[in-house]
mmCIF file of C-alpha atoms in Angstrom:
data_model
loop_
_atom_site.group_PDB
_atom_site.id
_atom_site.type_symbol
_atom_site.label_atom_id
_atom_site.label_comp_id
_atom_site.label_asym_id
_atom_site.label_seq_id
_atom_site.Cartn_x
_atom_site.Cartn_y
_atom_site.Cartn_z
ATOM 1 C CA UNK A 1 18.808 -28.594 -24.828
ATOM 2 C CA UNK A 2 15.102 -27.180 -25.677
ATOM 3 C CA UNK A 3 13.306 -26.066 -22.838
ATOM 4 C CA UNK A 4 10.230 -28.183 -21.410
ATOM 5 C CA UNK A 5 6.525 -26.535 -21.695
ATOM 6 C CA UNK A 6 6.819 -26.224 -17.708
ATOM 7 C CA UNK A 7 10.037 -24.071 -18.064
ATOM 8 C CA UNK A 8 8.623 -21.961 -20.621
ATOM 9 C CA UNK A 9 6.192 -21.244 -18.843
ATOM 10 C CA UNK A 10 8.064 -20.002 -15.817
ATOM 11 C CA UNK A 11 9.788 -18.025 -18.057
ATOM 12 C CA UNK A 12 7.115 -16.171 -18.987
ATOM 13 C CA UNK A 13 5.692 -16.037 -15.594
ATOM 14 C CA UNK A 14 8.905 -13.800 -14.451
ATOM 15 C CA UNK A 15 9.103 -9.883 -14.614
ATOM 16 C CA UNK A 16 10.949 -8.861 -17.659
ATOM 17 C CA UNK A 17 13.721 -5.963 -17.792
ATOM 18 C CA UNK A 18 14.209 -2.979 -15.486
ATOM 19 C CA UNK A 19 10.361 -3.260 -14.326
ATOM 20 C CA UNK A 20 11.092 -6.743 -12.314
ATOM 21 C CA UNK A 21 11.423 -5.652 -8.440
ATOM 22 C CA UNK A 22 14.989 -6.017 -7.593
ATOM 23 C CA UNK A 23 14.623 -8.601 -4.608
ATOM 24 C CA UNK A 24 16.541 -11.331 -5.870
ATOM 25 C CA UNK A 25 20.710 -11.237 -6.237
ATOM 26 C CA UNK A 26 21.952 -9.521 -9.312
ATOM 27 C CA UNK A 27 24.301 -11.426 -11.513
ATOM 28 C CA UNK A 28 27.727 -10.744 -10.375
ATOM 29 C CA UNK A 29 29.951 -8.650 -12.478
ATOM 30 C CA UNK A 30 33.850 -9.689 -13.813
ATOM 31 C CA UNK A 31 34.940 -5.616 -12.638
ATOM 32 C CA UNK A 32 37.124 -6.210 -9.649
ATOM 33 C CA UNK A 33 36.083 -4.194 -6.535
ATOM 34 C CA UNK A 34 37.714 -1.107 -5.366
ATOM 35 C CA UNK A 35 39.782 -2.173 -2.056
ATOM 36 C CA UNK A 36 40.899 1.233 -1.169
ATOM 37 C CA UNK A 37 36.877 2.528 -1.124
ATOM 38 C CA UNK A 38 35.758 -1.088 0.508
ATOM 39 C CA UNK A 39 38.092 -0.317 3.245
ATOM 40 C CA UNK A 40 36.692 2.791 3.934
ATOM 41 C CA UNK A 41 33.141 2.230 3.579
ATOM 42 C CA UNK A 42 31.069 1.023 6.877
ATOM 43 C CA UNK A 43 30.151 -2.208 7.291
ATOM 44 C CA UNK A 44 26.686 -1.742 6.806
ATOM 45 C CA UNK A 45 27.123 -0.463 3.635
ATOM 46 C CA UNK A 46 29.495 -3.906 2.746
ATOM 47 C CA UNK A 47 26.884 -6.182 4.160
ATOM 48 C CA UNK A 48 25.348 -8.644 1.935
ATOM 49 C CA UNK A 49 21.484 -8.123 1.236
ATOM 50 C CA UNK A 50 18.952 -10.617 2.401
ATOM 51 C CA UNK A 51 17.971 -11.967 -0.893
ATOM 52 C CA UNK A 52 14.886 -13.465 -1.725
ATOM 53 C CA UNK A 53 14.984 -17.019 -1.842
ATOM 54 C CA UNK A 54 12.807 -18.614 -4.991
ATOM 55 C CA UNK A 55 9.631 -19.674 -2.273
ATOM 56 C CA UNK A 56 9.864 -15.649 -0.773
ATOM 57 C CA UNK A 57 10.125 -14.123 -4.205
ATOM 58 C CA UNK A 58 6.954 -16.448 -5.616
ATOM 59 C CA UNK A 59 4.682 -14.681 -2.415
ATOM 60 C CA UNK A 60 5.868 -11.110 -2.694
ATOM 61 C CA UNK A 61 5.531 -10.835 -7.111
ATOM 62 C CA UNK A 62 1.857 -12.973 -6.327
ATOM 63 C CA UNK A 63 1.239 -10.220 -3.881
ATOM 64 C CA UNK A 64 2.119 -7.630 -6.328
ATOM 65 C CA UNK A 65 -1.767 -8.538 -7.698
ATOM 66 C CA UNK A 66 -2.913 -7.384 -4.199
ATOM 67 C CA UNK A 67 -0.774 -3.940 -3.939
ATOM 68 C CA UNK A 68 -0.477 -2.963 -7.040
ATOM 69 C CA UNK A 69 -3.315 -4.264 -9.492
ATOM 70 C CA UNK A 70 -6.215 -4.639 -7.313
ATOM 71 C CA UNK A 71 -6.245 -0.586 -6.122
ATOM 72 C CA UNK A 72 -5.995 0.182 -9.624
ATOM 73 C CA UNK A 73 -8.832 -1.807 -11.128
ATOM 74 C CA UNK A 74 -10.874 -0.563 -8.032
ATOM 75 C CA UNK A 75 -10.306 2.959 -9.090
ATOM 76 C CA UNK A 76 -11.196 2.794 -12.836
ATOM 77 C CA UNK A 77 -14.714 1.072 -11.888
ATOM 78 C CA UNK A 78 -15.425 3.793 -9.234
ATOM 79 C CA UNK A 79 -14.471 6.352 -11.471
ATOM 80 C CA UNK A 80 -16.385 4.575 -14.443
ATOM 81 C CA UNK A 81 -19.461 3.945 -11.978
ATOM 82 C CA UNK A 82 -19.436 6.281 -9.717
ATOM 83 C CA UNK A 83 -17.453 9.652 -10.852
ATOM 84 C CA UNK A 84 -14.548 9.072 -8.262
ATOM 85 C CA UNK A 85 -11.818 7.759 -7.160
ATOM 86 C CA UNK A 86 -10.816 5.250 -5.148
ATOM 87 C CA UNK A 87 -9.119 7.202 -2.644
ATOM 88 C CA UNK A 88 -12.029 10.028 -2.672
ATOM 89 C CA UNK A 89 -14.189 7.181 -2.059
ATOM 90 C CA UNK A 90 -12.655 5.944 1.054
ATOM 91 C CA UNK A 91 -11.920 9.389 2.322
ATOM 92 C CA UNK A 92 -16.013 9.872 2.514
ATOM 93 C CA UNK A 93 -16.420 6.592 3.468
ATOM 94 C CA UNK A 94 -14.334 7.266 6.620
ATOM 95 C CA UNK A 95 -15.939 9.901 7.425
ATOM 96 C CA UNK A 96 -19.409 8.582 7.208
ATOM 97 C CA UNK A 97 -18.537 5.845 10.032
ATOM 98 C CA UNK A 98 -18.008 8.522 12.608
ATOM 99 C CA UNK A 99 -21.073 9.395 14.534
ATOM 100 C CA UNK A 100 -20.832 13.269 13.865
ATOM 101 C CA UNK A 101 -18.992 12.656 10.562
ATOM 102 C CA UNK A 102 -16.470 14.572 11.126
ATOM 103 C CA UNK A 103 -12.896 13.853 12.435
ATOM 104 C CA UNK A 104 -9.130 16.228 12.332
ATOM 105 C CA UNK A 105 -7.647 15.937 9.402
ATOM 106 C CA UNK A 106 -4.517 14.491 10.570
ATOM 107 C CA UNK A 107 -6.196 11.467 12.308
ATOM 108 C CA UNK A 108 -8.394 11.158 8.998
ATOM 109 C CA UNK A 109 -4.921 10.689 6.958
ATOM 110 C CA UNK A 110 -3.594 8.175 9.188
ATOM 111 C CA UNK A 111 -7.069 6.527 9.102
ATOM 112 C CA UNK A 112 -6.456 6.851 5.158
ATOM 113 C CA UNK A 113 -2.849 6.076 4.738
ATOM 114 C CA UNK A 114 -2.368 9.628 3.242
ATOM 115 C CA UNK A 115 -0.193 12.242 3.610
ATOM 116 C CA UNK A 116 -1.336 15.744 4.991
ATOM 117 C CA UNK A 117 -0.078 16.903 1.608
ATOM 118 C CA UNK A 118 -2.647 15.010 -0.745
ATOM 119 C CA UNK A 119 -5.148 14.738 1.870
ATOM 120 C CA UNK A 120 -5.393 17.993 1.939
ATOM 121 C CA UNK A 121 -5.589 18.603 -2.038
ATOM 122 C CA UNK A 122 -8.248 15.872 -2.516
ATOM 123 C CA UNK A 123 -9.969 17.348 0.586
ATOM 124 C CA UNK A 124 -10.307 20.520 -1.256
ATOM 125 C CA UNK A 125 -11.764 18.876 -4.613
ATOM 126 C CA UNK A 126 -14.428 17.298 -2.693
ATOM 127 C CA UNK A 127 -14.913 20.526 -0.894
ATOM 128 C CA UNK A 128 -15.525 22.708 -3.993
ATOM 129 C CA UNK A 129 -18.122 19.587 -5.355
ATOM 130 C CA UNK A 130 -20.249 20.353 -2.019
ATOM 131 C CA UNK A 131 -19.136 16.902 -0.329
ATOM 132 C CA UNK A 132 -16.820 17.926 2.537
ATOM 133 C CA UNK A 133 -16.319 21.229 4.745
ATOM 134 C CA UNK A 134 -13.410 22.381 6.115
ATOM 135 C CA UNK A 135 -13.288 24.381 9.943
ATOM 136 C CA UNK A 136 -10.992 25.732 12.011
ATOM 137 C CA UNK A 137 -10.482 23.652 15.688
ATOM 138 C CA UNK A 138 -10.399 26.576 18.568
ATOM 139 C CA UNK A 139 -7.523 26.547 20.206
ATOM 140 C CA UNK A 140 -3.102 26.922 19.642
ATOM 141 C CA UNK A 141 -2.016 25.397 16.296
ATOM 142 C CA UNK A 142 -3.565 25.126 12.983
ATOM 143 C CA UNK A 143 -5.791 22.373 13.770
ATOM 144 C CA UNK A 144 -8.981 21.727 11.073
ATOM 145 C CA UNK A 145 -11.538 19.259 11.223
ATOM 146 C CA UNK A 146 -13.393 17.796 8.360
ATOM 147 C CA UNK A 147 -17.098 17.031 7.814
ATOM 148 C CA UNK A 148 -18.773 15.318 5.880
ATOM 149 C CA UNK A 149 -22.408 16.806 4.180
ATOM 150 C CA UNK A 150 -25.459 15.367 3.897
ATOM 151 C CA UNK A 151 -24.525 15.483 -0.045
ATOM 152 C CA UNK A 152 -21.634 13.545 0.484
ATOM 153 C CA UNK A 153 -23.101 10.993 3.065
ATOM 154 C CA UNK A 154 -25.658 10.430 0.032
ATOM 155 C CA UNK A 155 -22.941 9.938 -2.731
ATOM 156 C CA UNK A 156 -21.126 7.414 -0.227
ATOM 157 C CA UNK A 157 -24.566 5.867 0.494
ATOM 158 C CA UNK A 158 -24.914 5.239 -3.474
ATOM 159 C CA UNK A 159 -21.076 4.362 -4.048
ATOM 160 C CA UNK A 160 -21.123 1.691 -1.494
ATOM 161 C CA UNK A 161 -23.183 -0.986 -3.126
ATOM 162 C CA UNK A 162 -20.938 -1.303 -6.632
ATOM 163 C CA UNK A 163 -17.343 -0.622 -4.391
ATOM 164 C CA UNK A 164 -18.656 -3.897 -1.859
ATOM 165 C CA UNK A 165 -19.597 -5.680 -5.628
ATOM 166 C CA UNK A 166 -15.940 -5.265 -6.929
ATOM 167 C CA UNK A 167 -14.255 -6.271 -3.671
ATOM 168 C CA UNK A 168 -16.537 -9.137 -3.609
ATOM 169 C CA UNK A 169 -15.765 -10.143 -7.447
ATOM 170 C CA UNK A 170 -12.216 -9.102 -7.232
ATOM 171 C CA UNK A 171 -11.039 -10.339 -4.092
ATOM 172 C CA UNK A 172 -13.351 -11.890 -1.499
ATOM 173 C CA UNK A 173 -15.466 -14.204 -3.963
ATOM 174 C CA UNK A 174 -12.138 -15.822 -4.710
ATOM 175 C CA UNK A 175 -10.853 -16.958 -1.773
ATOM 176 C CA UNK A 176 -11.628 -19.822 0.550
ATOM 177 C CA UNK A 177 -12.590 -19.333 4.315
ATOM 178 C CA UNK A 178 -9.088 -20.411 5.807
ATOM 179 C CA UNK A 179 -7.433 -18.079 2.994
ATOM 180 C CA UNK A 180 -9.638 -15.235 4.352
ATOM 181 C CA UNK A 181 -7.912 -15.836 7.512
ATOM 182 C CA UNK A 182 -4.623 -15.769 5.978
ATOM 183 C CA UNK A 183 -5.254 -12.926 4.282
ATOM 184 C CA UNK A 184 -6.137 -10.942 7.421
ATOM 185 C CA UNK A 185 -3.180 -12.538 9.637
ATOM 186 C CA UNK A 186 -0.960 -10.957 6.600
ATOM 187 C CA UNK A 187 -2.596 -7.728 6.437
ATOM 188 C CA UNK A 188 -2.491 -7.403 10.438
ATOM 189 C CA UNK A 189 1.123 -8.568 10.273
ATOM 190 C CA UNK A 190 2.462 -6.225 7.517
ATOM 191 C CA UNK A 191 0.400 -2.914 9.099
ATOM 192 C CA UNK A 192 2.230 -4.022 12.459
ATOM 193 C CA UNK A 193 5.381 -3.657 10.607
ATOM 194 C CA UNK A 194 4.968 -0.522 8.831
ATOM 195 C CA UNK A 195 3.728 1.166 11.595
ATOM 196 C CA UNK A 196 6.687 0.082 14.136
ATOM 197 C CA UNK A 197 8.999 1.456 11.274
ATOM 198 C CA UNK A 198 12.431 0.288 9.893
ATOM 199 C CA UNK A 199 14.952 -1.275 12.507
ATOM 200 C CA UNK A 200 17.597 1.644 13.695
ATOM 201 C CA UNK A 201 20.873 0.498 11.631
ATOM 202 C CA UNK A 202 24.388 -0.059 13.624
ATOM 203 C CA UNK A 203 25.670 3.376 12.158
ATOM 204 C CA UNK A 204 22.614 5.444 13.591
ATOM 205 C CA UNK A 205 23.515 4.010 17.258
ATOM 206 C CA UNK A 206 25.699 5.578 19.707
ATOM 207 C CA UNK A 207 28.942 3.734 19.612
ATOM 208 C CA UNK A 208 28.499 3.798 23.463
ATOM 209 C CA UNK A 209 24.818 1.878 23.016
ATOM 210 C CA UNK A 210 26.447 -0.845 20.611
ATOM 211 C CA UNK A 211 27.124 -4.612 21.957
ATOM 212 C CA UNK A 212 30.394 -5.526 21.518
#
């Protein structure tokens, strides 16, 4: 039977190929399982996945937009407007909100969501371009703080009014005042759940700890 313009169009909608996230179940296979290997793996690793249903998998590939394409278009008009990135950008931007601008660099990644490891690398660029210095925090343990200059509190103060435009046209500007307090019930949510980190599985718990 020839498919309706509605199911075309869902079709289309869907991720295509390998790039699709895997969230939903995979089409079962007609190769018979291996008994003697499902006998002796745990039964964590035997337990079925929590599949998305269709409502759960609409939210998370609409959210995609949100993780995915909206970082990236905000990088290629700072770059295009402003000769850096994104993540430079926010990096001087978080510095510029503390009174002495300056703050360690570990609680600056965290503040971030970087790494020590790229922190550090895009903390040198900036450095060399006059933006940032790097010093030494007195004391046991290689400890360094970061400051920002008074030529990189003046790029942030020019950067600021086109990165608050594109949030506004890409983001804000679109959204309704309840969805605004969605949005930030989500974000609060899914921070709370990165931070508190992934549930300790069965096989990582003392046999000794685990309820009958």
């Amino acid at each position: 039977m020839p498919k309706t313009a509605d199911a075309r169009r869902e079709d289309r909608s869907r991720p295509q190929g390998d790039s699709a996230p895997r969230a939903t179940k995979p089409p079962s296979t007609d190769e018979p399982a291996d008994s003697s290997s499902a006998r002796e793996a745990p039964a964590e690793a035997n337990a079925e996945p929590r599949w998305l249903n269709q409502h759960e998998l609409a939210a998370w590939l609409s959210n995609s937009a949100i993780m995915i394409s909206l970082p990236a278009a905000l990088d290629a008009r700072m770059q295009r407007e402003s000769q850096m990135t994104f993540f430079e950008y926010m990096v001087l931007s978080v510095l510029s909100e503390e009174p002495d601008r300056t703050m360690q660099m570990s609680a600056l990644a965290a503040r971030a969501s970087a790494s020590l490891s790229r922190l550090s690398h895009v903390v040198g660029r900036l450095e060399k371009r006059g933006l940032l210095a790097r010093s030494r925090i007195p004391g046991a343990g290689r400890r360094t703080n970061t400051t920002l200059t008074e030529a990189g509190y003046d790029v942030v103060v020019a950067a600021a009014p086109g990165h608050v435009a594109a949030v506004r046209e890409y983001l804000i500007d679109e959204l309704e005042p309840r969805d605004l307090k969605a949005l930030q019930r989500i974000g609060t949510a899914v921070e709370t759940a990165i931070n508190r980190g992934p549930a300790p599985s069965a096989a990582a718990t003392p046999a000794s700890q685990r309820r009958p």
